[in-house]
Short mmCIF file of C-alpha atoms in Angstrom, two decimals:
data_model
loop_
_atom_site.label_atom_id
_atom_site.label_comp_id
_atom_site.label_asym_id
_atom_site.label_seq_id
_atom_site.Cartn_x
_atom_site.Cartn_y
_atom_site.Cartn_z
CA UNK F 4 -13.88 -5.25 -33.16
CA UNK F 5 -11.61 -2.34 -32.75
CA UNK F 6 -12.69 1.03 -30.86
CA UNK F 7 -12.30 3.21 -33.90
CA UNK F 8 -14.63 1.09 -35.52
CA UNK F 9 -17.10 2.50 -33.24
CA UNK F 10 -16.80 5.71 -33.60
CA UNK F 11 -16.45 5.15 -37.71
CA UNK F 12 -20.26 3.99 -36.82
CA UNK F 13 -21.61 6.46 -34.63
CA UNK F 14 -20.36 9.37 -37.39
CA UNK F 15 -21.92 7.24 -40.28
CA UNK F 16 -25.29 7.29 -38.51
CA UNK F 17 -24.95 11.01 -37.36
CA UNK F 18 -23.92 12.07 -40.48
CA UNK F 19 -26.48 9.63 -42.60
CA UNK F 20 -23.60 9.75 -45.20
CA UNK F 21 -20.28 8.06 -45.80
CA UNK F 22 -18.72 11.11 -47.75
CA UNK F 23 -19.43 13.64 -44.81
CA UNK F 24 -18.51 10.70 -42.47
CA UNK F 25 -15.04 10.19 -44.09
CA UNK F 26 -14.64 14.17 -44.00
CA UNK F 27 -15.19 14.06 -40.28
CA UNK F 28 -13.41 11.13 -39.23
CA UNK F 29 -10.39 12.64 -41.57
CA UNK F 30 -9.95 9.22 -43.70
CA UNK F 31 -11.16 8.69 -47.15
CA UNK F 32 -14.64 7.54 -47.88
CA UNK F 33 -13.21 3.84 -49.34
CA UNK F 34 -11.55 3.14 -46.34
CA UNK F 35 -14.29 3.80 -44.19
CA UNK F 36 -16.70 1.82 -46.09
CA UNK F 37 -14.32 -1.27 -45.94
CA UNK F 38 -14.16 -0.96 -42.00
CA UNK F 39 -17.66 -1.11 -41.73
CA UNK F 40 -18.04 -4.24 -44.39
CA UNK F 41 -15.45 -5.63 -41.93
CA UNK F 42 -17.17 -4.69 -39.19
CA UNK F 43 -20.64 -6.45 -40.54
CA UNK F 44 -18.96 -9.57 -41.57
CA UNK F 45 -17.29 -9.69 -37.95
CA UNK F 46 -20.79 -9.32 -36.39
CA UNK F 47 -23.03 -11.03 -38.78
CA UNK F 48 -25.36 -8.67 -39.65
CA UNK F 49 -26.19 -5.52 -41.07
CA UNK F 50 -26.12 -2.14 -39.61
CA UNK F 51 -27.06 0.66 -41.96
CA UNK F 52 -29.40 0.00 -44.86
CA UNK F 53 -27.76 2.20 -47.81
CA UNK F 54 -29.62 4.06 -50.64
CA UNK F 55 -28.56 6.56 -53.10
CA UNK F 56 -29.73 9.30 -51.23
CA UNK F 57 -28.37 8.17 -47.65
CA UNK F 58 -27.26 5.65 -45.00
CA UNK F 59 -30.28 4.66 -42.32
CA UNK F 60 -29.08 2.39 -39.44
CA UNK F 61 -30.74 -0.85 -39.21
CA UNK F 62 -32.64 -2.03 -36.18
CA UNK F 63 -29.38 -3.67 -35.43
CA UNK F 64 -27.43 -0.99 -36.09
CA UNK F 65 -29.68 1.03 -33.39
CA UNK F 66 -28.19 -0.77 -30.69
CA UNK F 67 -24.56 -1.43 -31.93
CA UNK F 68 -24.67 3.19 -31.76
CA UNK F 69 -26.65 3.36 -28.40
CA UNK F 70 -24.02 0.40 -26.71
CA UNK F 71 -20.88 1.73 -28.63
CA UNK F 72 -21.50 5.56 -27.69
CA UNK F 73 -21.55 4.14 -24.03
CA UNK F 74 -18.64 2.23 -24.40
CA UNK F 75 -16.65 5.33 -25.91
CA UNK F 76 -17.71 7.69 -22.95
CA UNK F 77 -16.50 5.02 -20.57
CA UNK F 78 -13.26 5.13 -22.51
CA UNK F 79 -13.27 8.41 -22.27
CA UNK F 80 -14.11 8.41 -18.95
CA UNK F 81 -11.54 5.85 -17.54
CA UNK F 82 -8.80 8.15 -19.90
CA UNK F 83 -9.74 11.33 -17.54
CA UNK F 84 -9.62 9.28 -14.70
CA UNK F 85 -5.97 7.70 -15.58
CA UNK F 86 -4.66 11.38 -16.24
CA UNK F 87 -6.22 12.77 -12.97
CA UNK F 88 -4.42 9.32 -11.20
CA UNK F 89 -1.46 10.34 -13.33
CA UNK F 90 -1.40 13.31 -12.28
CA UNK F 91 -2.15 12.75 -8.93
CA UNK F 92 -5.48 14.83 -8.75
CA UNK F 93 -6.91 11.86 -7.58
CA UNK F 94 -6.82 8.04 -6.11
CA UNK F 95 -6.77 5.62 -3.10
CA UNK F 96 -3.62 4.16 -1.58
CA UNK F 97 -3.70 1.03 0.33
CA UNK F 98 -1.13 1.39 3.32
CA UNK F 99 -0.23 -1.83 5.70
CA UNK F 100 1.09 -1.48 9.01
CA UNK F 101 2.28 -2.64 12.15
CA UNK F 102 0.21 -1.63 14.95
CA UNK F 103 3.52 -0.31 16.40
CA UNK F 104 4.88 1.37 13.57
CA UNK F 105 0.91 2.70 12.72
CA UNK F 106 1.11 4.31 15.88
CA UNK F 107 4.31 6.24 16.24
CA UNK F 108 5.42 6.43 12.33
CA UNK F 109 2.14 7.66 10.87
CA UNK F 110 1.29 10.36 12.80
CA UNK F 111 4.54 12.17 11.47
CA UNK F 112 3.98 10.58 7.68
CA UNK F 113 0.47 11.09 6.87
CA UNK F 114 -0.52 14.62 7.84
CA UNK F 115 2.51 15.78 5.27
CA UNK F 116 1.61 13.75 2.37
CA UNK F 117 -1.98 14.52 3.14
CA UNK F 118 -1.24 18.12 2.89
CA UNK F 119 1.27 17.70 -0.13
CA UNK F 120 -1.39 15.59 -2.01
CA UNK F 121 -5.27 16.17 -0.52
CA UNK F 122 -7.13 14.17 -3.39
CA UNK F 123 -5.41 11.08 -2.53
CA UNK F 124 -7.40 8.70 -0.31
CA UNK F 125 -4.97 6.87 2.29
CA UNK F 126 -6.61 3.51 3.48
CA UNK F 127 -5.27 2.30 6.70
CA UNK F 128 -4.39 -1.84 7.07
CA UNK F 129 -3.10 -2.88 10.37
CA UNK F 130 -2.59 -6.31 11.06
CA UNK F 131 0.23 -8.97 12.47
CA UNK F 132 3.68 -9.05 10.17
CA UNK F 133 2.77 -12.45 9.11
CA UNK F 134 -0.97 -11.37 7.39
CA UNK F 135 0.24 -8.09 6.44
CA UNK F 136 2.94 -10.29 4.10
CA UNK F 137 0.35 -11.97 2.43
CA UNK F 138 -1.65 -9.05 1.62
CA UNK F 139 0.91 -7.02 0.29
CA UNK F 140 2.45 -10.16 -1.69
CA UNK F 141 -1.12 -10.31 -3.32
CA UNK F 142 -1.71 -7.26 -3.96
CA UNK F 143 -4.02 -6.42 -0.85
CA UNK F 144 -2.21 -3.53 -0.05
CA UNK F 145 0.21 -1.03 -2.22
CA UNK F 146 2.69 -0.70 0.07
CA UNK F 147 3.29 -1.87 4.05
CA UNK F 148 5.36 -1.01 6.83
CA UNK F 149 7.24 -3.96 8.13
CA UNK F 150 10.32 -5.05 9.79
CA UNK F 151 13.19 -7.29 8.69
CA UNK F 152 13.29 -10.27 8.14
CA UNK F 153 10.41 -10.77 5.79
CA UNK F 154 9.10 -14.56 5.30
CA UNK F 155 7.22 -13.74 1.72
CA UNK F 156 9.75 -14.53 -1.02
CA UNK F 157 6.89 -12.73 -3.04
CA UNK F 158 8.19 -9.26 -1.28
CA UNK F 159 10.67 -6.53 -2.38
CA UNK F 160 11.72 -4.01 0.31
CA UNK F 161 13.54 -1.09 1.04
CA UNK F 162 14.78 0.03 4.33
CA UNK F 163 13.87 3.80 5.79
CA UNK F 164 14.99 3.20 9.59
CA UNK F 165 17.02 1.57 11.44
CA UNK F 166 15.94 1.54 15.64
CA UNK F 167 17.80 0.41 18.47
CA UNK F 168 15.85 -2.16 20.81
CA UNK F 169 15.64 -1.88 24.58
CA UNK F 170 14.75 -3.78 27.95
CA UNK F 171 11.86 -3.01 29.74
CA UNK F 172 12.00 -4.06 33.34
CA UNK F 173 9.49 -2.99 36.11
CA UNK F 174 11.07 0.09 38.80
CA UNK F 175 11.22 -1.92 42.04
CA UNK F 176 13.75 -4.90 39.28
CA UNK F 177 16.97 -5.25 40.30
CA UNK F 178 18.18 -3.83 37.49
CA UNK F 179 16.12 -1.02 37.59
CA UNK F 180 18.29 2.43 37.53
CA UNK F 181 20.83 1.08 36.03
CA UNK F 182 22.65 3.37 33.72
CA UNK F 183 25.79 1.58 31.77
CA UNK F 184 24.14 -1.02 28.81
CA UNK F 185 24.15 -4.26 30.39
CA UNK F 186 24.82 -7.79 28.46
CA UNK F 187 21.89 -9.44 27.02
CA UNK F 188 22.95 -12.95 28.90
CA UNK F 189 21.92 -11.19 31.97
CA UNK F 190 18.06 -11.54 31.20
CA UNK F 191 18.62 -15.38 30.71
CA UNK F 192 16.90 -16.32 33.94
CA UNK F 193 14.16 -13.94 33.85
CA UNK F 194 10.43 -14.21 33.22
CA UNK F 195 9.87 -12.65 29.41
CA UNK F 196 6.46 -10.81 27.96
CA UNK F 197 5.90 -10.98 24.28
CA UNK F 198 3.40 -10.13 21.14
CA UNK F 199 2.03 -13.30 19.87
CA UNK F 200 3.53 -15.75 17.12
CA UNK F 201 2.85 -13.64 13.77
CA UNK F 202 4.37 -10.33 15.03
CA UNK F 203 7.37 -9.56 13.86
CA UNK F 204 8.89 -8.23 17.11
CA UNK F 205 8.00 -11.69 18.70
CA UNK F 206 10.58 -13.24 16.39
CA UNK F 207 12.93 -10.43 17.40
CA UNK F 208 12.82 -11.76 21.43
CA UNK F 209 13.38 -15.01 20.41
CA UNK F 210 16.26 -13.98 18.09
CA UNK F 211 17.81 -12.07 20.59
CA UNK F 212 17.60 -14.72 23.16
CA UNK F 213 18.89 -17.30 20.94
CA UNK F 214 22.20 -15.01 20.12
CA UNK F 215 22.52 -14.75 23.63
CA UNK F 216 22.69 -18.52 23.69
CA UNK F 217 19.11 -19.06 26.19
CA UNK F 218 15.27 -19.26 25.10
CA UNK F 219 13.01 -17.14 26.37
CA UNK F 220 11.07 -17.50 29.56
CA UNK F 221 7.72 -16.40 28.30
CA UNK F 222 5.09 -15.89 30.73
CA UNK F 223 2.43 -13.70 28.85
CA UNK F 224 1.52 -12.87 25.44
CA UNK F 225 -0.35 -9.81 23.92
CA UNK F 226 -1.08 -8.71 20.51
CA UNK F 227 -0.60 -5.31 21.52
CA UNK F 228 2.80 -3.71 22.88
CA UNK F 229 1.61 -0.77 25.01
CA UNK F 230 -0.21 -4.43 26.95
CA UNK F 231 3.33 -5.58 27.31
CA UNK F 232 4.82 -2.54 28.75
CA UNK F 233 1.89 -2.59 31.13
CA UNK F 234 2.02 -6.23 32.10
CA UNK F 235 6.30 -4.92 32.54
CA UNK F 236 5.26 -2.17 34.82
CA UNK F 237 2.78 -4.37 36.79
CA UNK F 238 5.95 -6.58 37.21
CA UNK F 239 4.70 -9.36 35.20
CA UNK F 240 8.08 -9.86 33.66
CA UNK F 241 10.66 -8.17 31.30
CA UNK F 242 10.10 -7.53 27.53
CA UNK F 243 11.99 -6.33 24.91
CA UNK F 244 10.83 -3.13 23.26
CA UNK F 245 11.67 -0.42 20.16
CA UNK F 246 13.06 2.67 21.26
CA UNK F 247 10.38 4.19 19.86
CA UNK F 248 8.29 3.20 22.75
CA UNK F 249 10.47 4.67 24.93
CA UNK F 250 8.43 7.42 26.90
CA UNK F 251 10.23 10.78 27.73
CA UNK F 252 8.13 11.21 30.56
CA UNK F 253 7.80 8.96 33.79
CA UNK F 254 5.11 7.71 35.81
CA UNK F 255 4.64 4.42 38.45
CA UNK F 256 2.94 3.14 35.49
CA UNK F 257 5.87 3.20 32.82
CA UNK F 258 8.48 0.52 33.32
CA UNK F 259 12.42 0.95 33.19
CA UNK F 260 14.28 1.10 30.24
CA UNK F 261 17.90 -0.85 29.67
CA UNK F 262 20.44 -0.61 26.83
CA UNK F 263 22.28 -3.36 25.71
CA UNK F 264 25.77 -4.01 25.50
CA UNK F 265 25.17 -5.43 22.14
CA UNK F 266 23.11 -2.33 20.72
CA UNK F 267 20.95 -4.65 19.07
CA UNK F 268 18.65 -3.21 16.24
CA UNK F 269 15.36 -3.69 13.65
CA UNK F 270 15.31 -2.76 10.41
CA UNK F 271 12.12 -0.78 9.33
CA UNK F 272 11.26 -1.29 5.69
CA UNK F 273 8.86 -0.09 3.46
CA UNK F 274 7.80 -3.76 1.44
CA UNK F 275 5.33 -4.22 -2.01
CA UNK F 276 4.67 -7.36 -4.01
CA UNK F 277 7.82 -8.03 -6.55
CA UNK F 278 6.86 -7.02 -10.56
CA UNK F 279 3.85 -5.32 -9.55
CA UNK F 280 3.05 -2.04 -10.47
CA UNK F 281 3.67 0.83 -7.86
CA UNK F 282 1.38 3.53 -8.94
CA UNK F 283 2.67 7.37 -8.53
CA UNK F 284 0.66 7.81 -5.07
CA UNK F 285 2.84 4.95 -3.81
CA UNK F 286 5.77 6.63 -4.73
CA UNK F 287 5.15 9.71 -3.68
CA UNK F 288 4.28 8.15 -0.09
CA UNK F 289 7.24 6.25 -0.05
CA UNK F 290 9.19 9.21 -0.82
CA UNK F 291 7.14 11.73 2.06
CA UNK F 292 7.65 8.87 4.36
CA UNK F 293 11.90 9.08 3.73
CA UNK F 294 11.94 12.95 3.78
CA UNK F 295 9.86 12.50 7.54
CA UNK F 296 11.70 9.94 8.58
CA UNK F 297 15.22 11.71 7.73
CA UNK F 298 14.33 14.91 9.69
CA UNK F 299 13.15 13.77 12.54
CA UNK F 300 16.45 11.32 12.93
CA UNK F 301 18.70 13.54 12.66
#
């Protein structure tokens, strides 16, 4: 059963004639009445009950127009709604993110791609770098914000920031007002705050630490970094942190903030599932989030 087939139908019985049929379907009368023989044998039955004066659908034949004239206007229907996505009158975008990158990247991103494209619907995704894999690997989201490494062999990425990483150590630390970088094997012996396994930035410490040749001290854990530069500030401990995080202004409630010798880094990366399709919304998101990104770095 082919959609034209359909429609050949729905003229016949509108037209109660295969010669005015033909003329407004634009193909000659012997063709037509061979698609609908075709069509009959297909189905089994008979749909129009022919005389020499004119065509009258069958009971049969009642239904097969009422159930193929729905299925064309849904055809039509989902055609509209393909150009509108096309054209990006309309849609939904799935976005994944970090809690920290949700926080301090979005803000910037969204209000300019909102304004640039009004009918799109932006759904927010935040979870740990570990869930937010899976979901984009599957499908779950369109696109995600996530750091390097990724796990998922099922990802394709493409950086859009690179950010240097800091210390954060409470103002009463012995380290505290220190302004040259300092080396990272300094820390060794200190008591170390962290986000949970399944965060990206945890694996980050622990990286770090390891380069440094020590593991980690870790005292706390928190699924949430502005907890961890609290717990730092309450002189809990020491954390590593994105410069990002970094607040311009200062309070007894803010910790201190070291560089490192080393000028270690994370890559931020904008990651979707390899081979599947990245609709035009996507791109154009991925492409507002670049052009944000890009002016406020430099």
């Amino acid at each position: 059963m082919e959609l034209r087939q359909l429609s050949y139908v729905i003229q016949i019985a509108k037209e109660k004639n295969f010669s005015r049929a033909a003329e407004k379907l634009h193909i000659a009368q012997p063709s037509l009445s061979q698609q609908l023989s075709k069509l009959e044998q297909e189905l089994n039955v008979m749909l129009f009950r022919r005389t020499t004066n004119s065509v009258e659908p069958t009971e049969a034949g009642e239904v097969f127009v009422e159930k193929a004239q729905h299925i064309l206007d849904a055809v039509e229907q989902l055609r509209q709604e393909m150009d509108d996505m096309a054209q990006m009158r309309k849609g939904k975008l799935v976005v994944g993110t970090l809690p920290i990158t949700g926080a301090h990247i979005l803000p910037l991103v969204l209000p300019r791609f909102g304004e640039q494209y009004p009918q799109i619907e932006v759904v927010l995704v935040e979870d740990t770098t570990s869930k937010l894999e899976q979901l984009t690997a599957s499908g779950g989201t369109d696109v995600s914000l996530l750091t390097l490494p990724l796990i998922d062999a099922n990802l394709s990425c493409e950086p859009y920031m690179e950010e240097e990483i800091c210390v954060a150590v409470p103002k009463n630390h012995r380290l505290a007002n220190v302004t040259e970088p300092i080396e990272l094997s300094e820390l060794k012996d200190e008591p170390f705050i962290a986000l949970k396994r399944g965060q990206g930035f945890r694996q980050i410490t622990v990286d770090l630490c390891a380069e440094a040749g020590f593991i980690p001290n870790i005292v706390f854990e928190s699924t949430n970094i502005e907890t961890v530069q609290a717990l730092v500030a309450a002189e809990m401990g020491i954390a590593f942190v994105p410069n990002m995080l970094i607040k311009t202004t200062s309070s007894d409630y803010s910790p201190f903030y070291l560089r490192l010798k080393s000028h270690p880094t994370r890559t931020l990366v904008i990651a979707r599932g390899k081979g599947r399709y990245l609709s035009k919304a996507a791109q154009a998101f991925i492409e507002t989030l670049k052009e944000t990104i890009q002016e406020h770095t430099h």
